[in-house]
Amino acid sequence: MIGTSYRCEICGTEDENPVRWIVVQCNEAQLTVFKWTKEAADAPHARHYCGEAHAQVYISRWLESACEK
């Protein structure tokens, strides 16, 4: 059986069994951060990050773009 490989949106690291990864789900008006679960990771439009620092990079970029509108 072939497993699902997840890729960090920032550094490109791939892992089939992420443990301490973070999932972010967002749209233009709302951003939600999840501890890693398969359900959160497999949700439509979910973004995957290999750790808190890389999730923070995305969150900062999202907040900056939201403030520019």
XYZ file of C-alpha atoms in Angstrom, residues 13-58:
46
model
C 10.500 18.662 3.054
C 8.371 15.579 2.411
C 7.179 13.044 4.979
C 4.753 10.133 4.866
C 4.375 10.079 8.657
C 4.478 13.679 9.939
C 4.341 13.860 13.716
C 4.905 17.449 14.830
C 3.724 19.110 11.661
C 1.107 21.867 11.562
C -1.893 22.258 9.269
C -3.306 25.631 8.256
C -6.695 26.056 6.635
C -7.691 29.508 5.458
C -9.592 31.732 3.101
C -9.540 35.500 2.614
C -11.305 36.206 5.924
C -10.289 33.385 8.272
C -7.184 31.367 9.150
C -7.254 28.298 11.413
C -4.202 26.464 12.776
C -4.422 22.758 13.667
C -2.109 20.293 15.328
C -1.433 17.562 12.794
C -4.251 15.087 12.218
C -4.854 13.136 9.048
C -8.360 14.592 8.814
C -7.102 18.196 8.995
C -4.211 17.469 6.618
C -6.451 15.852 4.012
C -9.105 18.600 4.063
C -9.556 20.576 0.840
C -7.168 23.545 0.601
C -5.181 22.469 3.709
C -1.602 23.718 3.842
C 1.145 21.666 5.496
C 4.153 22.883 7.506
C 6.986 20.833 8.997
C 7.056 22.894 12.179
C 5.970 25.999 14.021
C 8.571 28.263 12.407
C 7.425 27.466 8.866
C 3.758 27.768 9.804
C 4.561 31.188 11.271
C 6.122 32.307 7.989
C 2.854 31.568 6.198
